[in-house]
Amino acid sequence: MLNQNYNENPFIVMWELTRACQLHCLHCRAVSQKERHPLELTFEESKKLVDEIYEMNNPLLVFTGGDPLERPDVFDIADYAIKKGMRVSISPSATPNVTKEAMKKAKDVGLARWSFSLDGHCAEIHDHFRGTPGSFDLTMKAIEYLHELEMPLQINTVISKYNYPYLEEMAELIEELGVVLWSVFFLVPTGRGKHSDMISPTEHEKVFRWLYQLSKRVPFDIKTTAAQHYRRVVIQEKMREKMGMSDADHIFYDDVLNKGKTGQIDGLGRAPRGVNDGNGFVFISHIGDVCPSGLLPLQAGNVRETPLATIYRKSEVFTNLRTPDNYKGKCGVCEFNKVCGGSRSRAYNVTGDYMEAEPYCIYIPKALRKEKVLQ
């Protein structure tokens, strides 16, 4: 994995097994529905897709939705993949589908990890965001089951204006729950997600710096989604600590940034180097449509018509996304664009152009600061 070429194979594959879900989350990118779609990939088609994914250097595979537990064959698909030697995780919704029996079945099959979404430290905030009264209590009960079964727990949290004031309380709860990973998502205005629910660019920066300091004192790992510029903050903070630099300093060293091109920067998460939409990451919908991510709904092909590897390696949208020097605006000239590149999903959903600069990043690249000095 350390030398993986993202031009050839993804680091992670997100597969939306179904769009059916009983929740009504404010941020849902899928605008989930109550009933399963009649054109969902069949079990036989699913096995064929698993084979194709495995042949792409056996990336991480995550079952998502909707709610993947709405598919009665979810554990059969997982069993088929795991027996091939794949690492499979599941991200179900906290609904009555999440029973202790379902969790035990997942463990018996060999699912690597179970993740739940928790978007507030209390029922009032979480249930409002998830659009379903009782969701918080159901999630906490499900976590108890998971601990009884001694399965590793991942918590996913979407940062929005609703929980931004309570991040310290949220972190305390995450630590109490004994998670192995806190996956922190930053809202992208797509599907049901709204611009008005997002925190500001400055608040993004504050949360990034807070997360970095938190990561040094908690026992669980922290990763971010749709927040590629967190990697830039981690690099900056590590450099300041190493060189004794103050927050006001803006000195960057080529040797540190060059390490980002070969994937050796420490503290940026589990991926060997920066993953971005279409660049180490691929999303497959319930009906087989292939997109750079679920938050960047640009269809590049369909696995019923074209092999996944061909779509990932050769489609125009994917090849564009893997060329960060061609990004527009400040992202194209930023010295961090190989390890960051900004959220392509947010760029697309805010500006309409997936190659535009990350609109929620306050950083001014060194090249643009030099231009300003020369002027």
CSV table of C-alpha atoms in Angstrom, one decimal:
chain,number,residue,atom,x,y,z
A,1,MET,CA,0.0,0.0,0.0
A,2,LEU,CA,2.8,2.4,0.8
A,3,ASN,CA,3.9,2.6,-2.9
A,4,GLN,CA,0.4,2.5,-4.3
A,5,ASN,CA,-0.1,4.4,-7.5
A,6,TYR,CA,-3.5,6.3,-7.3
A,7,ASN,CA,-3.5,6.6,-11.1
A,8,GLU,CA,-4.0,2.9,-11.3
A,9,ASN,CA,-5.8,1.9,-8.1
A,10,PRO,CA,-7.8,3.5,-5.3
A,11,PHE,CA,-6.9,3.3,-1.7
A,12,ILE,CA,-10.5,3.0,-0.6
A,13,VAL,CA,-13.8,2.1,-2.3
A,14,MET,CA,-17.1,3.3,-0.9
A,15,TRP,CA,-20.1,1.2,-2.1
A,16,GLU,CA,-23.6,2.4,-1.6
A,17,LEU,CA,-25.3,-1.0,-1.4
A,18,THR,CA,-28.8,0.6,-1.2
A,19,ARG,CA,-30.3,4.1,-0.9
A,20,ALA,CA,-33.1,2.8,1.4
A,21,CYS,CA,-32.9,4.3,4.9
A,22,GLN,CA,-35.3,5.0,7.7
A,23,LEU,CA,-33.6,8.3,8.8
A,24,HIS,CA,-34.0,11.8,7.4
A,25,CYS,CA,-30.7,13.4,8.0
A,26,LEU,CA,-30.3,17.1,7.3
A,27,HIS,CA,-27.0,16.6,5.5
A,28,CYS,CA,-27.8,13.5,3.5
A,29,ARG,CA,-26.0,13.6,0.2
A,30,ALA,CA,-28.2,10.7,-1.1
A,31,VAL,CA,-31.6,12.1,-0.2
A,32,SER,CA,-32.3,8.5,1.0
A,33,GLN,CA,-35.7,6.9,0.5
A,34,LYS,CA,-37.8,4.4,2.4
A,35,GLU,CA,-37.9,1.7,-0.3
A,36,ARG,CA,-35.1,-0.1,-2.1
A,37,HIS,CA,-34.6,0.8,-5.7
A,38,PRO,CA,-35.7,-2.0,-8.1
A,39,LEU,CA,-32.5,-1.6,-10.2
A,40,GLU,CA,-30.0,-2.1,-7.4
A,41,LEU,CA,-27.1,-4.3,-8.3
A,42,THR,CA,-28.2,-7.9,-7.8
A,43,PHE,CA,-26.2,-10.4,-5.6
A,44,GLU,CA,-24.6,-11.9,-8.7
A,45,GLU,CA,-23.7,-8.5,-10.0
A,46,SER,CA,-22.4,-7.6,-6.6
A,47,LYS,CA,-20.0,-10.6,-6.5
A,48,LYS,CA,-18.7,-9.6,-9.9
A,49,LEU,CA,-18.1,-6.1,-8.7
A,50,VAL,CA,-16.3,-7.5,-5.6
A,51,ASP,CA,-14.0,-9.4,-8.0
A,52,GLU,CA,-13.2,-6.2,-9.9
A,53,ILE,CA,-12.5,-4.2,-6.8
A,54,TYR,CA,-10.2,-7.0,-5.4
A,55,GLU,CA,-8.2,-7.0,-8.7
A,56,MET,CA,-7.4,-3.3,-8.2
A,57,ASN,CA,-4.7,-4.1,-5.6
A,58,ASN,CA,-7.3,-5.1,-2.9
A,59,PRO,CA,-8.3,-1.6,-1.6
A,60,LEU,CA,-10.3,-1.0,1.6
A,61,LEU,CA,-14.0,-1.6,1.0
A,62,VAL,CA,-16.7,0.2,2.9
A,63,PHE,CA,-20.4,-0.7,2.6
A,64,THR,CA,-22.5,2.4,3.0
A,65,GLY,CA,-26.0,3.7,2.0
A,66,GLY,CA,-28.7,4.7,2.7
A,67,ASP,CA,-28.5,2.0,5.2
A,68,PRO,CA,-26.7,-1.1,4.0
A,69,LEU,CA,-28.7,-3.2,6.6
A,70,GLU,CA,-31.8,-2.6,4.4
A,71,ARG,CA,-30.3,-5.2,2.0
A,72,PRO,CA,-31.0,-8.7,3.3
A,73,ASP,CA,-27.9,-10.0,1.5
A,74,VAL,CA,-25.4,-7.5,2.9
A,75,PHE,CA,-23.6,-10.1,5.0
A,76,ASP,CA,-23.6,-12.6,2.1
A,77,ILE,CA,-21.8,-9.9,0.0
A,78,ALA,CA,-19.4,-9.2,2.9
A,79,ASP,CA,-18.7,-12.9,3.4
A,80,TYR,CA,-17.8,-13.3,-0.3
A,81,ALA,CA,-15.4,-10.3,-0.2
A,82,ILE,CA,-13.8,-11.3,3.1
A,83,LYS,CA,-13.2,-14.8,1.9
A,84,LYS,CA,-11.2,-13.3,-0.9
A,85,GLY,CA,-9.0,-11.6,1.6
A,86,MET,CA,-10.6,-8.2,1.5
A,87,ARG,CA,-10.8,-5.7,4.4
A,88,VAL,CA,-14.5,-4.8,4.7
A,89,SER,CA,-16.2,-2.2,7.0
A,90,ILE,CA,-19.8,-1.3,7.3
A,91,SER,CA,-21.5,2.0,8.1
A,92,PRO,CA,-25.1,1.4,8.9
A,93,SER,CA,-27.7,3.9,10.1
A,94,ALA,CA,-28.8,3.7,13.7
A,95,THR,CA,-32.3,2.3,13.1
A,96,PRO,CA,-34.2,-0.8,14.5
A,97,ASN,CA,-32.2,-2.8,11.9
A,98,VAL,CA,-29.2,-2.5,14.2
A,99,THR,CA,-29.8,-5.4,16.5
A,100,LYS,CA,-27.3,-7.4,18.6
A,101,GLU,CA,-28.0,-10.3,16.3
A,102,ALA,CA,-27.0,-8.3,13.2
A,103,MET,CA,-23.8,-7.2,14.9
A,104,LYS,CA,-23.0,-10.8,15.9
A,105,LYS,CA,-23.5,-11.9,12.4
A,106,ALA,CA,-21.2,-9.2,11.1
A,107,LYS,CA,-18.5,-10.3,13.6
A,108,ASP,CA,-19.0,-14.0,12.6
A,109,VAL,CA,-18.6,-13.0,8.9
A,110,GLY,CA,-15.4,-11.1,9.8
A,111,LEU,CA,-16.2,-7.5,9.1
A,112,ALA,CA,-13.2,-5.4,10.1
A,113,ARG,CA,-15.1,-2.5,11.7
A,114,TRP,CA,-18.5,-1.1,12.5
A,115,SER,CA,-19.1,2.6,12.4
A,116,PHE,CA,-22.0,4.7,13.7
A,117,SER,CA,-22.8,8.4,13.1
A,118,LEU,CA,-22.9,10.6,16.2
A,119,ASP,CA,-23.4,14.3,15.5
A,120,GLY,CA,-24.0,15.7,18.9
A,121,HIS,CA,-23.1,15.0,22.5
A,122,CYS,CA,-26.7,14.9,23.5
A,123,ALA,CA,-30.0,13.8,22.0
A,124,GLU,CA,-31.3,17.3,21.3
A,125,ILE,CA,-28.4,18.1,18.8
A,126,HIS,CA,-28.0,14.7,17.3
A,127,ASP,CA,-31.7,13.9,16.8
A,128,HIS,CA,-32.2,17.3,15.2
A,129,PHE,CA,-29.4,16.8,12.8
A,130,ARG,CA,-30.5,13.2,12.0
A,131,GLY,CA,-34.1,14.3,11.6
A,132,THR,CA,-35.4,11.4,13.7
A,133,PRO,CA,-36.4,11.5,17.4
A,134,GLY,CA,-34.8,8.7,19.4
A,135,SER,CA,-31.8,8.3,17.1
A,136,PHE,CA,-29.3,9.3,19.8
A,137,ASP,CA,-30.6,6.8,22.4
A,138,LEU,CA,-30.7,4.1,19.7
A,139,THR,CA,-27.1,4.8,18.7
A,140,MET,CA,-25.9,4.6,22.3
A,141,LYS,CA,-27.7,1.3,22.8
A,142,ALA,CA,-26.2,-0.1,19.7
A,143,ILE,CA,-22.7,1.0,20.8
A,144,GLU,CA,-23.3,-1.0,24.1
A,145,TYR,CA,-24.0,-4.1,22.0
A,146,LEU,CA,-20.9,-3.5,20.0
A,147,HIS,CA,-18.7,-3.3,23.1
A,148,GLU,CA,-20.3,-6.5,24.5
A,149,LEU,CA,-19.3,-8.2,21.3
A,150,GLU,CA,-15.8,-6.7,21.5
A,151,MET,CA,-16.0,-5.3,18.0
A,152,PRO,CA,-13.9,-2.2,17.1
A,153,LEU,CA,-16.0,1.0,17.0
A,154,GLN,CA,-15.6,4.0,14.6
A,155,ILE,CA,-17.7,7.1,15.1
A,156,ASN,CA,-18.5,9.4,12.2
A,157,THR,CA,-19.4,13.0,13.0
A,158,VAL,CA,-20.4,15.8,10.6
A,159,ILE,CA,-19.2,19.2,11.7
A,160,SER,CA,-21.9,21.8,11.2
A,161,LYS,CA,-23.2,25.0,12.8
A,162,TYR,CA,-25.3,22.8,15.1
A,163,ASN,CA,-22.4,21.1,16.9
A,164,TYR,CA,-19.6,23.5,16.3
A,165,PRO,CA,-20.0,25.2,19.7
A,166,TYR,CA,-19.9,21.8,21.5
A,167,LEU,CA,-16.8,20.2,20.1
A,168,GLU,CA,-15.1,19.8,23.5
A,169,GLU,CA,-18.1,18.0,24.9
A,170,MET,CA,-18.2,15.9,21.7
A,171,ALA,CA,-14.6,14.9,22.1
A,172,GLU,CA,-15.2,13.9,25.8
A,173,LEU,CA,-18.1,11.7,24.7
A,174,ILE,CA,-16.0,10.1,21.9
A,175,GLU,CA,-13.3,9.2,24.4
A,176,GLU,CA,-15.7,7.8,26.9
A,177,LEU,CA,-17.1,5.5,24.1
A,178,GLY,CA,-13.8,3.8,23.6
A,179,VAL,CA,-13.6,4.3,19.9
A,180,VAL,CA,-10.6,3.3,17.7
A,181,LEU,CA,-11.2,6.1,15.2
A,182,TRP,CA,-13.1,9.3,15.1
A,183,SER,CA,-13.9,10.2,11.5
A,184,VAL,CA,-14.7,13.8,11.3
A,185,PHE,CA,-16.7,15.0,8.2
A,186,PHE,CA,-17.0,18.6,7.1
A,187,LEU,CA,-20.3,19.4,5.6
A,188,VAL,CA,-20.6,19.6,1.8
A,189,PRO,CA,-23.7,21.4,0.5
A,190,THR,CA,-25.1,18.6,-1.7
A,191,GLY,CA,-28.3,16.5,-1.4
A,192,ARG,CA,-30.1,17.8,1.7
A,193,GLY,CA,-27.0,19.6,2.9
A,194,LYS,CA,-27.3,23.4,2.8
A,195,HIS,CA,-24.8,26.2,2.7
A,196,SER,CA,-26.6,27.7,5.7
A,197,ASP,CA,-25.7,24.6,7.8
A,198,MET,CA,-22.0,25.0,7.2
A,199,ILE,CA,-19.4,26.6,9.4
A,200,SER,CA,-17.3,29.4,8.0
A,201,PRO,CA,-13.9,29.1,6.4
A,202,THR,CA,-12.3,30.6,9.5
A,203,GLU,CA,-14.1,28.2,11.7
A,204,HIS,CA,-12.9,25.3,9.5
A,205,GLU,CA,-9.3,26.5,10.2
A,206,LYS,CA,-10.0,26.7,14.0
A,207,VAL,CA,-11.5,23.2,14.0
A,208,PHE,CA,-8.4,21.8,12.1
A,209,ARG,CA,-6.0,23.3,14.7
A,210,TRP,CA,-8.2,22.1,17.5
A,211,LEU,CA,-8.3,18.6,16.0
A,212,TYR,CA,-4.5,18.5,15.7
A,213,GLN,CA,-4.0,19.4,19.3
A,214,LEU,CA,-6.7,16.9,20.3
A,215,SER,CA,-5.0,14.1,18.3
A,216,LYS,CA,-1.8,14.5,20.5
A,217,ARG,CA,-3.7,13.7,23.8
A,218,VAL,CA,-6.4,11.1,23.0
A,219,PRO,CA,-6.1,7.4,22.6
A,220,PHE,CA,-8.1,7.1,19.4
A,221,ASP,CA,-7.1,8.0,15.8
A,222,ILE,CA,-8.6,11.0,14.0
A,223,LYS,CA,-9.2,11.3,10.3
A,224,THR,CA,-11.1,13.9,8.3
A,225,THR,CA,-13.3,13.7,5.2
A,226,ALA,CA,-14.0,16.6,2.8
A,227,ALA,CA,-11.3,18.5,4.7
A,228,GLN,CA,-8.2,17.9,2.7
A,229,HIS,CA,-6.7,21.2,4.0
A,230,TYR,CA,-6.5,19.6,7.5
A,231,ARG,CA,-3.4,17.9,6.1
A,232,ARG,CA,-1.8,21.3,5.4
A,233,VAL,CA,-2.6,22.3,9.0
A,234,VAL,CA,-1.0,19.1,10.4
A,235,ILE,CA,2.2,19.8,8.3
A,236,GLN,CA,2.3,23.4,9.4
A,237,GLU,CA,1.9,22.5,13.1
A,238,LYS,CA,4.5,19.7,13.0
A,239,MET,CA,7.0,22.1,11.3
A,240,ARG,CA,6.3,24.8,13.9
A,241,GLU,CA,6.9,22.3,16.7
A,242,LYS,CA,10.1,21.0,15.1
A,243,MET,CA,11.6,24.3,14.2
A,244,GLY,CA,10.3,26.3,17.2
A,245,MET,CA,8.2,28.5,15.0
A,246,SER,CA,5.4,30.8,16.1
A,247,ASP,CA,1.9,30.8,14.6
A,248,ALA,CA,2.8,34.0,12.9
A,249,ASP,CA,5.6,32.4,10.9
A,250,HIS,CA,4.9,31.2,7.3
A,251,ILE,CA,8.1,29.4,6.4
A,252,PHE,CA,7.8,26.2,4.5
A,253,TYR,CA,10.6,23.7,3.6
A,254,ASP,CA,10.7,21.9,0.3
A,255,ASP,CA,12.0,18.7,1.8
A,256,VAL,CA,8.9,18.4,4.0
A,257,LEU,CA,6.6,19.0,1.1
A,258,ASN,CA,8.5,16.7,-1.1
A,259,LYS,CA,7.9,13.9,1.4
A,260,GLY,CA,4.2,14.4,0.7
A,261,LYS,CA,4.7,13.5,-2.9
A,262,THR,CA,6.2,10.1,-1.8
A,263,GLY,CA,3.7,9.6,0.9
A,264,GLN,CA,6.0,9.8,4.0
A,265,ILE,CA,4.4,12.6,6.0
A,266,ASP,CA,3.5,11.5,9.5
A,267,GLY,CA,0.2,12.2,11.1
A,268,LEU,CA,-2.1,12.5,8.1
A,269,GLY,CA,-4.1,9.4,8.7
A,270,ARG,CA,-4.1,5.8,7.6
A,271,ALA,CA,-3.7,6.5,3.8
A,272,PRO,CA,0.0,6.4,2.6
A,273,ARG,CA,-0.6,9.8,1.0
A,274,GLY,CA,-3.3,12.3,0.5
A,275,VAL,CA,-6.6,10.8,-0.7
A,276,ASN,CA,-9.0,13.0,-2.6
A,277,ASP,CA,-12.1,12.6,-4.7
A,278,GLY,CA,-11.2,10.4,-7.7
A,279,ASN,CA,-7.6,10.3,-6.5
A,280,GLY,CA,-7.3,7.2,-4.4
A,281,PHE,CA,-11.0,7.3,-3.7
A,282,VAL,CA,-14.0,6.0,-5.8
A,283,PHE,CA,-17.7,5.7,-5.1
A,284,ILE,CA,-20.1,3.2,-6.5
A,285,SER,CA,-23.8,3.9,-6.3
A,286,HIS,CA,-26.6,1.4,-5.6
A,287,ILE,CA,-27.3,1.1,-9.3
A,288,GLY,CA,-23.7,0.8,-10.3
A,289,ASP,CA,-22.9,4.5,-11.2
A,290,VAL,CA,-19.3,5.4,-10.6
A,291,CYS,CA,-18.4,8.8,-9.2
A,292,PRO,CA,-15.2,10.3,-7.7
A,293,SER,CA,-17.1,10.4,-4.4
A,294,GLY,CA,-20.6,10.3,-3.1
A,295,LEU,CA,-20.3,14.1,-2.5
A,296,LEU,CA,-19.1,14.7,-6.0
A,297,PRO,CA,-22.0,13.3,-8.1
A,298,LEU,CA,-20.4,13.4,-11.5
A,299,GLN,CA,-21.1,10.0,-13.2
A,300,ALA,CA,-18.0,8.7,-15.0
A,301,GLY,CA,-19.5,5.4,-16.0
A,302,ASN,CA,-21.5,2.4,-14.8
A,303,VAL,CA,-20.1,-1.0,-13.7
A,304,ARG,CA,-22.8,-2.8,-15.6
A,305,GLU,CA,-21.4,-1.4,-18.9
A,306,THR,CA,-17.7,-0.7,-18.2
A,307,PRO,CA,-15.2,-2.4,-15.8
A,308,LEU,CA,-14.5,-0.4,-12.7
A,309,ALA,CA,-10.8,-0.3,-13.4
A,310,THR,CA,-11.3,1.3,-16.8
A,311,ILE,CA,-13.6,4.0,-15.4
A,312,TYR,CA,-11.2,4.8,-12.6
A,313,ARG,CA,-8.1,4.8,-14.7
A,314,LYS,CA,-9.3,6.4,-17.9
A,315,SER,CA,-12.4,8.6,-17.5
A,316,GLU,CA,-11.8,12.3,-18.0
A,317,VAL,CA,-13.2,13.4,-14.7
A,318,PHE,CA,-11.0,11.0,-12.7
A,319,THR,CA,-7.8,11.8,-14.7
A,320,ASN,CA,-8.5,15.6,-14.2
A,321,LEU,CA,-8.9,15.1,-10.5
A,322,ARG,CA,-5.5,13.3,-10.3
A,323,THR,CA,-3.8,16.4,-11.9
A,324,PRO,CA,-3.7,18.9,-9.0
A,325,ASP,CA,-1.4,21.3,-10.9
A,326,ASN,CA,-4.3,21.9,-13.2
A,327,TYR,CA,-6.6,22.9,-10.4
A,328,LYS,CA,-7.8,26.5,-10.8
A,329,GLY,CA,-7.2,29.5,-8.6
A,330,LYS,CA,-4.9,29.2,-5.5
A,331,CYS,CA,-5.2,25.4,-5.3
A,332,GLY,CA,-3.4,25.1,-8.6
A,333,VAL,CA,-0.3,27.0,-7.4
A,334,CYS,CA,-0.4,26.0,-3.8
A,335,GLU,CA,2.7,24.3,-2.5
A,336,PHE,CA,0.5,21.8,-0.6
A,337,ASN,CA,-1.6,20.7,-3.5
A,338,LYS,CA,-0.1,17.3,-3.8
A,339,VAL,CA,-1.0,16.4,-0.2
A,340,CYS,CA,-4.1,18.6,0.0
A,341,GLY,CA,-5.7,19.8,-3.2
A,342,GLY,CA,-8.8,21.1,-1.3
A,343,SER,CA,-12.1,19.3,-1.3
A,344,ARG,CA,-13.1,18.7,-4.9
A,345,SER,CA,-16.6,18.0,-3.7
A,346,ARG,CA,-17.0,21.3,-1.9
A,347,ALA,CA,-15.4,23.2,-4.9
A,348,TYR,CA,-18.0,21.6,-7.2
A,349,ASN,CA,-21.0,22.1,-4.9
A,350,VAL,CA,-20.2,25.7,-4.1
A,351,THR,CA,-18.8,26.9,-7.4
A,352,GLY,CA,-20.2,24.5,-10.0
A,353,ASP,CA,-16.6,23.5,-11.1
A,354,TYR,CA,-14.8,20.5,-9.5
A,355,MET,CA,-11.4,22.0,-10.6
A,356,GLU,CA,-12.0,25.3,-8.9
A,357,ALA,CA,-10.1,26.3,-5.7
A,358,GLU,CA,-11.4,25.0,-2.3
A,359,PRO,CA,-13.8,27.8,-1.3
A,360,TYR,CA,-13.6,27.2,2.4
A,361,CYS,CA,-9.8,27.4,2.8
A,362,ILE,CA,-8.3,30.7,4.2
A,363,TYR,CA,-4.6,29.8,3.4
A,364,ILE,CA,-2.8,32.0,0.9
A,365,PRO,CA,-0.2,30.0,-1.1
A,366,LYS,CA,3.5,31.1,-1.0
A,367,ALA,CA,3.4,31.7,-4.8
A,368,LEU,CA,0.6,34.2,-4.4
A,369,ARG,CA,2.2,35.9,-1.4
A,370,LYS,CA,5.3,36.4,-3.5
A,371,GLU,CA,3.3,37.9,-6.3
A,372,LYS,CA,1.8,40.4,-3.9
A,373,VAL,CA,5.2,41.4,-2.6
A,374,LEU,CA,6.5,42.0,-6.1
A,375,GLN,CA,3.5,44.2,-6.9
